[in-house]
Short mmCIF file of C-alpha atoms and ligand atoms in Angstrom, two decimals:
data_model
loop_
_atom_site.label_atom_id
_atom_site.label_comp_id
_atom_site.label_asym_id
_atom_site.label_seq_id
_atom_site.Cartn_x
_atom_site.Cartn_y
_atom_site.Cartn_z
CA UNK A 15 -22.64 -2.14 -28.84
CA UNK A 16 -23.58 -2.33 -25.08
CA UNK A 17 -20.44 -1.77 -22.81
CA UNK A 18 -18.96 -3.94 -20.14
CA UNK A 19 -19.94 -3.22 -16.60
CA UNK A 20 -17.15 -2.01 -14.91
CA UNK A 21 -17.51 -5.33 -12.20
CA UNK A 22 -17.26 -7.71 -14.92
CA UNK A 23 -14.20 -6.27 -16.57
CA UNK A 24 -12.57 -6.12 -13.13
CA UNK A 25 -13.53 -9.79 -12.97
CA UNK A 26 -12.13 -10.80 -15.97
CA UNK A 27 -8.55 -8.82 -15.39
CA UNK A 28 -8.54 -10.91 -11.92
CA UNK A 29 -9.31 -13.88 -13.37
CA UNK A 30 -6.31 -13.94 -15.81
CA UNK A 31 -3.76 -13.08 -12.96
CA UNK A 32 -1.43 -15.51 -11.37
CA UNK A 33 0.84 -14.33 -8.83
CA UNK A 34 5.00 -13.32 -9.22
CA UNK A 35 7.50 -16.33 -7.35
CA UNK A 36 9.20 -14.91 -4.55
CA UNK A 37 12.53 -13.61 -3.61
CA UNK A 38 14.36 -13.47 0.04
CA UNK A 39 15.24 -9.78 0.72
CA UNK A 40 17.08 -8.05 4.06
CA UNK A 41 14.86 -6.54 6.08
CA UNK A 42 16.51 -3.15 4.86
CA UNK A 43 14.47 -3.63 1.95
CA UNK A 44 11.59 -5.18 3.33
CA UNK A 45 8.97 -2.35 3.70
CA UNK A 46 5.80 -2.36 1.60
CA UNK A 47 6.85 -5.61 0.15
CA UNK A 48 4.17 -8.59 0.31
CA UNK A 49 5.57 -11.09 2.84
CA UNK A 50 5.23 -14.34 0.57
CA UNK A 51 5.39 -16.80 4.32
CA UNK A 52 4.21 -16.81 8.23
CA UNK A 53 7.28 -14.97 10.21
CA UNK A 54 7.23 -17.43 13.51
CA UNK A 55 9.02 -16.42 16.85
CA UNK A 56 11.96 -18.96 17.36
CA UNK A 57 12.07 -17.71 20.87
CA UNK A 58 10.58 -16.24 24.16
CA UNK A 59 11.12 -12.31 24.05
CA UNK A 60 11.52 -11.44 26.19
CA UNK A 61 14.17 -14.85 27.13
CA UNK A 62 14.40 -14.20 30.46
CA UNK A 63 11.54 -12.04 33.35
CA UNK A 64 13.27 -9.31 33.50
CA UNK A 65 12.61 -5.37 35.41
CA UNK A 66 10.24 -2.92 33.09
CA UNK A 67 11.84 0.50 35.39
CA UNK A 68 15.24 1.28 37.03
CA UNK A 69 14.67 0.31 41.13
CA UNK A 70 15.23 -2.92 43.58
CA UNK A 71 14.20 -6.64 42.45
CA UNK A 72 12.77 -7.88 45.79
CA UNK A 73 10.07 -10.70 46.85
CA UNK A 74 7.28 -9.38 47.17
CA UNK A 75 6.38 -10.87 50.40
CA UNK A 76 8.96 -8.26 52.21
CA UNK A 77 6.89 -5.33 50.44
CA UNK A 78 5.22 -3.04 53.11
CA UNK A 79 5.50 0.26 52.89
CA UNK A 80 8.54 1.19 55.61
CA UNK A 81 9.99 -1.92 55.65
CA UNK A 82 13.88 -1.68 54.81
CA UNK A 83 16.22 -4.10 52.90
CA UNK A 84 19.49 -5.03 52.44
CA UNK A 85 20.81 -4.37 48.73
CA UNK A 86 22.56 -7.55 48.06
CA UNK A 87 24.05 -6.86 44.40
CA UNK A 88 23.19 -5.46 40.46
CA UNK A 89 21.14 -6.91 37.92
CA UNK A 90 22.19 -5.03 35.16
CA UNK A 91 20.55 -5.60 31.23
CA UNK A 92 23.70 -8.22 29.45
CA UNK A 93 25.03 -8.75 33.59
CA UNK A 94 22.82 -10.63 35.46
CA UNK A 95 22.90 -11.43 39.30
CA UNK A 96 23.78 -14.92 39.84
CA UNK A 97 23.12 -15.14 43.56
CA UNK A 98 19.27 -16.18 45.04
CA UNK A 99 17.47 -13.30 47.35
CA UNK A 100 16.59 -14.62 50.40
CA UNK A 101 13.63 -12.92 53.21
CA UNK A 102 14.79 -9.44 54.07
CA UNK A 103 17.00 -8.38 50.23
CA UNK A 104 17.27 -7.02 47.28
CA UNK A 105 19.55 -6.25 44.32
CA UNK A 106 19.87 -2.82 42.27
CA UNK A 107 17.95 -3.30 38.96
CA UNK A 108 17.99 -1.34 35.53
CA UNK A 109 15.56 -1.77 32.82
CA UNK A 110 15.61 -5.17 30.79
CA UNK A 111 18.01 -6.48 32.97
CA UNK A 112 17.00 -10.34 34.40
CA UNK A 113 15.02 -10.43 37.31
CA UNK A 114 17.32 -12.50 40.00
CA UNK A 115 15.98 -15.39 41.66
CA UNK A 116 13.80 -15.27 44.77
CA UNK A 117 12.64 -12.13 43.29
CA UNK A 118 9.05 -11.29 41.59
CA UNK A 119 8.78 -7.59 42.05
CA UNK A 120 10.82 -4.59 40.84
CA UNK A 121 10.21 -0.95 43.10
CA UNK A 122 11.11 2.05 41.14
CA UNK A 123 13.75 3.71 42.23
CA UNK A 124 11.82 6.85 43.05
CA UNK A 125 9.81 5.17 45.37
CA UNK A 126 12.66 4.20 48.21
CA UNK A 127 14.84 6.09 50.49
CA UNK A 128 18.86 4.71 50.59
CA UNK A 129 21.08 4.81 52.84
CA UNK A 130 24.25 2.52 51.97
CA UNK A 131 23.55 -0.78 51.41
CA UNK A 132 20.14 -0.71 53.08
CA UNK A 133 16.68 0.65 51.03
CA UNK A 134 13.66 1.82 52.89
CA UNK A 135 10.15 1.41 50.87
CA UNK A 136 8.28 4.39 50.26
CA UNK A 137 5.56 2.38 49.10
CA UNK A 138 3.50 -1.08 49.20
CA UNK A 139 5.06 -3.60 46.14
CA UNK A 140 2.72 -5.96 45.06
CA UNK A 141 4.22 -9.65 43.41
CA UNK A 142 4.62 -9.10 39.39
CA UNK A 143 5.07 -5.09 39.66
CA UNK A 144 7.08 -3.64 37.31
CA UNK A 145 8.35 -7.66 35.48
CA UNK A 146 8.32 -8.36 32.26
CA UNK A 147 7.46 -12.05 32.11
CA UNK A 148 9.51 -14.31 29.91
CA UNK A 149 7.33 -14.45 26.29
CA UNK A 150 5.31 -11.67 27.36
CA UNK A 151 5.79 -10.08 23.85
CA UNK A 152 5.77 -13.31 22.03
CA UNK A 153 6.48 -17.36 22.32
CA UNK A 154 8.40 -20.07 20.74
CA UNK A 155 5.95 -20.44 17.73
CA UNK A 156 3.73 -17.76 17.40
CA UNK A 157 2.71 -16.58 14.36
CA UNK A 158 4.31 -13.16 14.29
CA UNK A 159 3.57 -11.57 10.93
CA UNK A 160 0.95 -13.60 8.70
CA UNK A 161 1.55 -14.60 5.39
CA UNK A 162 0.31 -11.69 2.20
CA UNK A 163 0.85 -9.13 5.28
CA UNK A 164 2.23 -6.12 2.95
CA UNK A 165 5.20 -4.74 6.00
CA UNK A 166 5.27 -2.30 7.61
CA UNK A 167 8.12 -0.12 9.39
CA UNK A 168 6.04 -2.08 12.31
CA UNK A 169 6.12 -5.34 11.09
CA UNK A 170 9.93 -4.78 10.05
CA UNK A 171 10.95 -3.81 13.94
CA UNK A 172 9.36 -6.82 15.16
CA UNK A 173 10.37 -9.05 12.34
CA UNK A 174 14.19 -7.66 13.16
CA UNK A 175 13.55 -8.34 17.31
CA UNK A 176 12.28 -11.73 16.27
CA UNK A 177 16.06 -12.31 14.61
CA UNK A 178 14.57 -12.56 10.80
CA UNK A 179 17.82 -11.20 8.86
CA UNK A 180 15.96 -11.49 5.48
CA UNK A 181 12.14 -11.95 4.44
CA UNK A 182 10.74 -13.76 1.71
CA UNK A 183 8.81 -11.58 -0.14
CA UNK A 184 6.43 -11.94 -3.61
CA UNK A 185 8.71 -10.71 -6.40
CA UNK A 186 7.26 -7.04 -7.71
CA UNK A 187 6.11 -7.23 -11.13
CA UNK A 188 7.78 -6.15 -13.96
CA UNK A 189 5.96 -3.35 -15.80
CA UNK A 190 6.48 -1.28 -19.17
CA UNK A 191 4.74 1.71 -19.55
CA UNK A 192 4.13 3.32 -22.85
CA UNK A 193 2.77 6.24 -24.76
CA UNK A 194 1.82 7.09 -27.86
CA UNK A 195 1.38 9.79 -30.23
CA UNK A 196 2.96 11.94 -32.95
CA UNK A 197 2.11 15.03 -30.75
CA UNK A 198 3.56 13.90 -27.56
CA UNK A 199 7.01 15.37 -26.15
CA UNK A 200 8.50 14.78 -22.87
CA UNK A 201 8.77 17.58 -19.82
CA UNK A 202 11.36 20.28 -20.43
CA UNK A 203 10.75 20.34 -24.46
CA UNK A 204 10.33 23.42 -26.18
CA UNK A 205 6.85 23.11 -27.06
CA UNK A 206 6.01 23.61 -31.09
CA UNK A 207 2.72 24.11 -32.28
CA UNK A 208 0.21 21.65 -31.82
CA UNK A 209 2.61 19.28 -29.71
CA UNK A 210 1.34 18.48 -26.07
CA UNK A 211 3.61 17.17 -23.15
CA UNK A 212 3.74 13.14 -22.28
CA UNK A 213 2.25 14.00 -18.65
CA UNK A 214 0.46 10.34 -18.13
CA UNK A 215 3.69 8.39 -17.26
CA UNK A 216 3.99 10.93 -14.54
CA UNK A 217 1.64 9.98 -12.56
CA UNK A 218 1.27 6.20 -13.56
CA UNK A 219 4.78 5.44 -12.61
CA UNK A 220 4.68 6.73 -9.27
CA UNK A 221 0.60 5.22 -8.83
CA UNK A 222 1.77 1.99 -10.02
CA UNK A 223 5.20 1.76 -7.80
CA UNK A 224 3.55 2.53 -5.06
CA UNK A 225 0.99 -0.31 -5.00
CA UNK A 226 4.41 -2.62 -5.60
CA UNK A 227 5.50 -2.73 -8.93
CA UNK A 228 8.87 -2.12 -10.85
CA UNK A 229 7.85 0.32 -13.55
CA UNK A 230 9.89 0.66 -16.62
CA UNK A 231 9.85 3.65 -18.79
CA UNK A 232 9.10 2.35 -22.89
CA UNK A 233 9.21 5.86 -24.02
CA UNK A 234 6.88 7.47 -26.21
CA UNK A 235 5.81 5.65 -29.92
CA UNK A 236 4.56 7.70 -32.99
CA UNK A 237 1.08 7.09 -34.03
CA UNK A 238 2.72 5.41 -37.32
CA UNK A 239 1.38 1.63 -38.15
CA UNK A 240 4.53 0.08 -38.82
CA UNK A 241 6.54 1.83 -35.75
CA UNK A 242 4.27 1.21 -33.47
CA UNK A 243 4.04 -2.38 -34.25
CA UNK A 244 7.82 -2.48 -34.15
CA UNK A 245 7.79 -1.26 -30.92
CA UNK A 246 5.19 -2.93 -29.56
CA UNK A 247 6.85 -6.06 -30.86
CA UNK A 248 10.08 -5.55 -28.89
CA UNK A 249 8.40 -4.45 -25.68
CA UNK A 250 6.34 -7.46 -25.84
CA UNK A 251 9.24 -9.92 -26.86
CA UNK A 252 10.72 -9.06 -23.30
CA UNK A 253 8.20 -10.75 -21.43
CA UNK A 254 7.12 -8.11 -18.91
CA UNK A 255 4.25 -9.02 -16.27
CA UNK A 256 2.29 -6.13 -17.36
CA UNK A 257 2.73 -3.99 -20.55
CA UNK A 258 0.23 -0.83 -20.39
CA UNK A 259 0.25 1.66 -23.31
CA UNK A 260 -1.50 5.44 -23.11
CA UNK A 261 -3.51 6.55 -26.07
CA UNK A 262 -4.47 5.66 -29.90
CA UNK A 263 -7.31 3.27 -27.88
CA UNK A 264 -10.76 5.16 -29.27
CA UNK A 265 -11.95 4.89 -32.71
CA UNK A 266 -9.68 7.59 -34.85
CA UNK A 267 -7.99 6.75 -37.95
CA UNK A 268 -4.80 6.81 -36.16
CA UNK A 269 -6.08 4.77 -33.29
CA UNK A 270 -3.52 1.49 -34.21
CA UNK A 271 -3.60 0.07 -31.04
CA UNK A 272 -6.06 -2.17 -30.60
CA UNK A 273 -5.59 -4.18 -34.10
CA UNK A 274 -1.56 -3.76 -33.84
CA UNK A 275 -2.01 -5.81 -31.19
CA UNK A 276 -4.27 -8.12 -32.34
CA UNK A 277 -1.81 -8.94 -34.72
CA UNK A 278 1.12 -9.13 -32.70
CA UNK A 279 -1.05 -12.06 -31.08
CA UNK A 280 -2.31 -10.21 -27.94
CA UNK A 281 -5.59 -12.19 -27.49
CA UNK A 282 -8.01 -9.14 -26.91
CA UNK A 283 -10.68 -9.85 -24.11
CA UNK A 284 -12.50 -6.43 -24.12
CA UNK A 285 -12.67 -2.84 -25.24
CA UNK A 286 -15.08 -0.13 -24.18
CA UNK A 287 -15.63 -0.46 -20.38
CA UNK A 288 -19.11 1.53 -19.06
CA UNK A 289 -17.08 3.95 -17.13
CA UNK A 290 -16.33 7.49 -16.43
CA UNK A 291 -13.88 8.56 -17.69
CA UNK A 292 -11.84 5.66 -19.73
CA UNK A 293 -14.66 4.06 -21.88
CA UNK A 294 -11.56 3.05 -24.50
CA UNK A 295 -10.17 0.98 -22.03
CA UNK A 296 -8.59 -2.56 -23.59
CA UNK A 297 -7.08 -5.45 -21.66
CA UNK A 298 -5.76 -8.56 -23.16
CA UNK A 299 -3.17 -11.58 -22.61
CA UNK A 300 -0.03 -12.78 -24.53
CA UNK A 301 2.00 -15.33 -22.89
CA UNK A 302 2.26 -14.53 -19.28
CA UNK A 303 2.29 -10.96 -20.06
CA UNK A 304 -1.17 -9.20 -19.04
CA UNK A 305 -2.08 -5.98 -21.31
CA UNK A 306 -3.75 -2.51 -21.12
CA UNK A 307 -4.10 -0.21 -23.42
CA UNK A 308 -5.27 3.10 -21.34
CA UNK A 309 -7.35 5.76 -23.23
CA UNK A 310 -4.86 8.68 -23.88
CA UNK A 311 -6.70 11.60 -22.33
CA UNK A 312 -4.61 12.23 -19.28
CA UNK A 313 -8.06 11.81 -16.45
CA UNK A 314 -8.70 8.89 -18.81
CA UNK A 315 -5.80 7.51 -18.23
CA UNK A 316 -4.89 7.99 -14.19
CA UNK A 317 -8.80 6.72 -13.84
CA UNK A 318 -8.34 3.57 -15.55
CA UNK A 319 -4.77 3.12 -14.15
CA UNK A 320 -6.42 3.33 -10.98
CA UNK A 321 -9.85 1.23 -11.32
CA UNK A 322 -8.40 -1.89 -13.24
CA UNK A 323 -4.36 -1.63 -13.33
CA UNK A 324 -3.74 -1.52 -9.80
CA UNK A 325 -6.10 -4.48 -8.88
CA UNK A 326 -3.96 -6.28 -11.23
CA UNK A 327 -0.87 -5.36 -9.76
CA UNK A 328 -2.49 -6.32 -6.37
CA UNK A 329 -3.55 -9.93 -7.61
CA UNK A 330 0.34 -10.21 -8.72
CA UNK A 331 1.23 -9.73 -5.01
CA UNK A 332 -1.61 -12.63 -4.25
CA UNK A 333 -3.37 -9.49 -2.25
CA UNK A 334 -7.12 -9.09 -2.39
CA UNK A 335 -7.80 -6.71 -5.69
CA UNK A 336 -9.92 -4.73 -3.80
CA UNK A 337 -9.81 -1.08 -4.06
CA UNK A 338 -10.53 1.13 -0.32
CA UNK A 339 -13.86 2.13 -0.64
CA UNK A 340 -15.66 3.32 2.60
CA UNK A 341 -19.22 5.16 2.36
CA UNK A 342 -19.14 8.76 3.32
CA UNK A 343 -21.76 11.90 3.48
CA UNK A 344 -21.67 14.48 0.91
CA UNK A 345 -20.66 18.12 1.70
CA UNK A 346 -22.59 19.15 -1.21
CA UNK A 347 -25.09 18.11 -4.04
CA UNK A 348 -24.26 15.93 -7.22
CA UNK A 349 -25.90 15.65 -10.15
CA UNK A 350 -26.95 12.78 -11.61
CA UNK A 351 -25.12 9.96 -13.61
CA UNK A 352 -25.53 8.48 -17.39
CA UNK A 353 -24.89 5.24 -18.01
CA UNK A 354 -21.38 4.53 -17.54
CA UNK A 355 -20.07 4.11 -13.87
CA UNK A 356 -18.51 7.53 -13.44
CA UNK A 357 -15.65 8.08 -10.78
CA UNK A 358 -15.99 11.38 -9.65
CA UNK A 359 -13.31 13.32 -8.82
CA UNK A 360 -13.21 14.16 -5.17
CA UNK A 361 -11.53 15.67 -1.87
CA UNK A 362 -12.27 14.17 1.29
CA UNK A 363 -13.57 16.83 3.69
CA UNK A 364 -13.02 17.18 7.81
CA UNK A 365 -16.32 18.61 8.81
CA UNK A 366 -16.92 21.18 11.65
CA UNK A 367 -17.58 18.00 14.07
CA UNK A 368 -14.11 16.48 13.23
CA UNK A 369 -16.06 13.82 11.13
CA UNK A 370 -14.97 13.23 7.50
CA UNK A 371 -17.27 14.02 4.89
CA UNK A 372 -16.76 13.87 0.70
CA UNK A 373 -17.08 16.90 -1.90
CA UNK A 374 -17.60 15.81 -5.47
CA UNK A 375 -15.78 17.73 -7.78
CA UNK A 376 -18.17 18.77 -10.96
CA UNK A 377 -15.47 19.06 -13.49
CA UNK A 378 -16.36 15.75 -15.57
CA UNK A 379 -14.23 16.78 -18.68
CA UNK A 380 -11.25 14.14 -19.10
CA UNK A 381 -8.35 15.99 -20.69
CA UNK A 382 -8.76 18.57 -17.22
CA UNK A 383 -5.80 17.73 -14.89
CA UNK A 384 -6.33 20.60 -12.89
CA UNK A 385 -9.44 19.17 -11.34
CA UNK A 386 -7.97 15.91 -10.67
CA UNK A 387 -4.88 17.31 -8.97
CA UNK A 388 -7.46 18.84 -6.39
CA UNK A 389 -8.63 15.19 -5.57
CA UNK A 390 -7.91 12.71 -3.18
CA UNK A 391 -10.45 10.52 -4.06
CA UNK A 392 -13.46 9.14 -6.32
CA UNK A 393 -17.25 9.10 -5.50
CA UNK A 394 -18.35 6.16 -7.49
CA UNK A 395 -21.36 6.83 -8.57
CA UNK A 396 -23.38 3.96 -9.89
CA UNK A 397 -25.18 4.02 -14.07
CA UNK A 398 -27.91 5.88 -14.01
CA UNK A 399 -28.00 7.07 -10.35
CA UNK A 400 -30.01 9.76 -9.81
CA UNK A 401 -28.51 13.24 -8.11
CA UNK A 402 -27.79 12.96 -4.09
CA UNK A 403 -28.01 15.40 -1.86
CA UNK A 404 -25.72 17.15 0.50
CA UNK A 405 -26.14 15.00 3.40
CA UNK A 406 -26.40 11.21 1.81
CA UNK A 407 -23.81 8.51 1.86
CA UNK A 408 -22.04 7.73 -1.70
CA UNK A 409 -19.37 5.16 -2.35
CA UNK A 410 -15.70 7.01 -2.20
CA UNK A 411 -12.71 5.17 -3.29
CA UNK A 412 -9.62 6.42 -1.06
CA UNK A 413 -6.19 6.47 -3.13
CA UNK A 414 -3.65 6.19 -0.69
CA UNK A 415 -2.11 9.39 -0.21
CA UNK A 416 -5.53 11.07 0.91
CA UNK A 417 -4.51 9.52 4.52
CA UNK A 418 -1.08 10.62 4.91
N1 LIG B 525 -15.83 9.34 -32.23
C1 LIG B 525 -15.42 9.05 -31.00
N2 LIG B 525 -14.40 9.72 -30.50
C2 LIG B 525 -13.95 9.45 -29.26
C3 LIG B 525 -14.61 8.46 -28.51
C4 LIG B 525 -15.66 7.74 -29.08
O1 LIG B 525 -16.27 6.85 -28.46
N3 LIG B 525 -16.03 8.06 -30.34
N4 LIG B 525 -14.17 8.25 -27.25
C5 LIG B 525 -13.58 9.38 -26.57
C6 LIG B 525 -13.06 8.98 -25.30
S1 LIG B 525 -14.22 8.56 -24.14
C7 LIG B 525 -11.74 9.03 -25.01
S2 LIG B 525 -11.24 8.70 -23.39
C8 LIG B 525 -10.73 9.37 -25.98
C9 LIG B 525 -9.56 8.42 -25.90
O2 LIG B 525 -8.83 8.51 -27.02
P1 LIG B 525 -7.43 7.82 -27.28
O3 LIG B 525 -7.12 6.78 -26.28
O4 LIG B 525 -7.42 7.39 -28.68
O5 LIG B 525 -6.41 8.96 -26.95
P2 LIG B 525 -5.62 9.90 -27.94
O6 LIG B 525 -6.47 10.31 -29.03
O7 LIG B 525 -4.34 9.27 -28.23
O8 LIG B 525 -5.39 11.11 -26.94
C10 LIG B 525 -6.44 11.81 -26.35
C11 LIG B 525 -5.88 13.08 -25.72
O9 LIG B 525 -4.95 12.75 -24.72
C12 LIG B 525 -3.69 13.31 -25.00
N5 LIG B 525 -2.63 12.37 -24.60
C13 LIG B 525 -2.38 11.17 -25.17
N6 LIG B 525 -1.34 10.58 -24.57
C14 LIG B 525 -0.93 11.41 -23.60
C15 LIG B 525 0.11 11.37 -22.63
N7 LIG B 525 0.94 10.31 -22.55
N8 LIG B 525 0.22 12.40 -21.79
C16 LIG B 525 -0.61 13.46 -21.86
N9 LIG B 525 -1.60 13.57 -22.76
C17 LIG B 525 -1.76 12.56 -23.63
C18 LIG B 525 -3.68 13.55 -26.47
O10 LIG B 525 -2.78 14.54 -26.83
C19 LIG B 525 -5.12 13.92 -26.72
O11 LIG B 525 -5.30 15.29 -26.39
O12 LIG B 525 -11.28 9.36 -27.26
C20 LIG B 525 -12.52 10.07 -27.40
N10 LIG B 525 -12.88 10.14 -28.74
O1 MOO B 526 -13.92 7.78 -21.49
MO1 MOO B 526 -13.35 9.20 -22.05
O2 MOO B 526 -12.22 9.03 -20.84
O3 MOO B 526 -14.84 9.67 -21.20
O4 MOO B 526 -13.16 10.84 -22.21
#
């Protein structure tokens, strides 16, 4: 049986996506969250001109170096001077405070000499120094923050200056993670023979909260028919967005969970993806819950969650699927490829002349976590590509913590 391209399984996954309703949240909990509208300004910032330093608010037209004026009042930021300047004065200014009227230029205050009330200009002031124009940030209107922006701490300060209390945002899908296998313990067991730790959830819970969703633990299942489908039943019967199981996908006797699916009405669309590693890979539909079953094999597993979970989760938020792939050289040779797409493990590399390069890892075997923990990356190297060499650009797809 020939396997499905890795392209057209990621097309069917998108395909069967529709996107999570929204919810209003305060800004407090706003970051990384999909905003689900356009944030528009429903005001001038700033309201008012208004001084950029701490110095004199004067007309510009009395603004030669040496010539001295007559400080007429403050201007201070929440007090502003009510009176008009007139040829020949100026007020005391602080930052953000309004500029008064007859005035259009602000001196700093390190650039005059006083002496009482009177100022003497160290310097030439030219109309519009130092003044913030009203709506120089934004205007009544603008389009602040678009629509499917996912916030930022950046967004969030200028959403808050903007006087947005609360966002709407795209609901996070709701996701139940699962293993499986008679061998599988959690973390801090005392380990018997032949039992192995649960390690997948580890990393799939954090992978899969990070790219937005709310990730419930559904424990681990033994590899017995009847259980499984028991258990499978339940999580199923509570509707999640996304129900992904690890393990019991390939072709062993106790491999249940492809047809204890099947019966529990999960209409199948594929199994057996051409890639590397995760070739077990299953995805189907039940209801409005979307399914994976991940190959067990922990590389497998964080591979597949990667390549074809997370665009998922991204077409839940309504953002582009799209993983970050940028083309970089490699710091060393790789071999060639057979013919499933293989994601290579990978670290991306600063090079002597600060310019980033990629170094494939050659560990290839999928139960090696070791190898994987060294990465940062994937060079995704095509079916059948031939070996590259040091030097040539490949394909690398960035997971997100290989920039921070
Ligand atoms: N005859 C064939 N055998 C296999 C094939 C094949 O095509 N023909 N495919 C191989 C490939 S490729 C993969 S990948 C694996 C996937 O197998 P399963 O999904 O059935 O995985 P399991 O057998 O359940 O487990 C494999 C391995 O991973 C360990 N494991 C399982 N769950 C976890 C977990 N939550 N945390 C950590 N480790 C876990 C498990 O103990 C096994 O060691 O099949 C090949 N076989
Ligand atoms: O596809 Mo498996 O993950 O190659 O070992």
């Amino acid at each position: 049986m020939s396997l499905l391209p890795v392209a057209d399984a990621l097309k069917t996954i998108i395909d069967a996506i529709s996107p999570t309703k929204n919810e209003v949240v305060p800004l407090s909990q706003a970051n990384g969250r999909i905003l689900a509208h356009d944030i528009a300004a429903v005001f001038d910032q700033p309201p008012f001109d208004g001084s950029a330093m701490d110095g004199y608010a004067l007309n510009a037209t009395d603004g030669q170096l040496g010539a001295k004026l007559e400080v007429v009042g403050i201007s201070a930021a929440g007090e502003a001077f009510d009176g008009t300047l007139t040829t020949g004065q100026c007020t005391r200014i602080y930052t953000g405070a309004p500029m008064p009227k007859g005035a259009n230029a602000v001196i700093m205050q390190e650039k005059i000499t006083r002496d009482g009330d009177t100022i003497t200009l160290e310097d030439d002031v030219a109309a519009g120094q130092n003044v913030r124009d009203k709506g120089n940030d934004f205007a009544l209107g603008d389009v602040l923050v678009g629509m499917d922006t996912k916030l930022s701490p950046f967004h969030l300060a200028l959403a808050a200056a903007a006087n947005h209390p609360t966002l709407q945002v795209r609901k996070a899908p709701k996701m139940t993670l699962v293993a499986t296998g008679d061998e599988l313990v959690p973390p801090g067991a005392t380990l018997q023979k032949d039992q192995i730790i649960a390690s997948n959830g580890f990393g799939l819970t954090p992978l899969f909260t990070h790219f937005g969703a709310d990730v419930k633990d559904g424990g681990i299942i033994k590899d017995d028919r009847e259980t499984l489908k028991n258990e499978l039943k339940r999580l199923l019967d509570e509707k999640p967005d996304i129900l992904v199981t690890t393990g019991g996908a390939s072709v062993g006797d106790r491999d249940y969970v492809k047809e204890v699916l099947e019966e529990l009405g999960v209409d199948l669309s594929f199994w057996k993806i051409a890639v590397r590693p995760g070739k077990p890979l299953m995805f189907g539909t039940k209801g409005k819950t979307t399914i994976f079953g991940l190959p067990g094999n922990p590389v497998s597993a964080l591979v597949t969650g990667t390549v074809f979970v997370v665009p998922a989760i991204k077409a839940k938020l309504g953002q582009s699927p799209q993983h970050m792939v940028v083309q970089l050289p490699l710091t060393t040779d790789m071999s060639s490829n057979g013919p499933r797409q293989h994601y290579r493990r990978a670290k991306l590399v600063t090079k002597p002349d600060a310019t980033l390069g990629v170094d494939p890892n050659m560990q290839s075997d999928s139960a090696h976590l070791t190898s994987l923990s060294q990465s940062d990356s994937f060079v995704v190297q095509p079916p059948l590509c031939k070996g590259k060499a040091e030097g040539e650009l490949v394909d690398v797809l960035i997971m997100p913590w290989a920039v921070s």
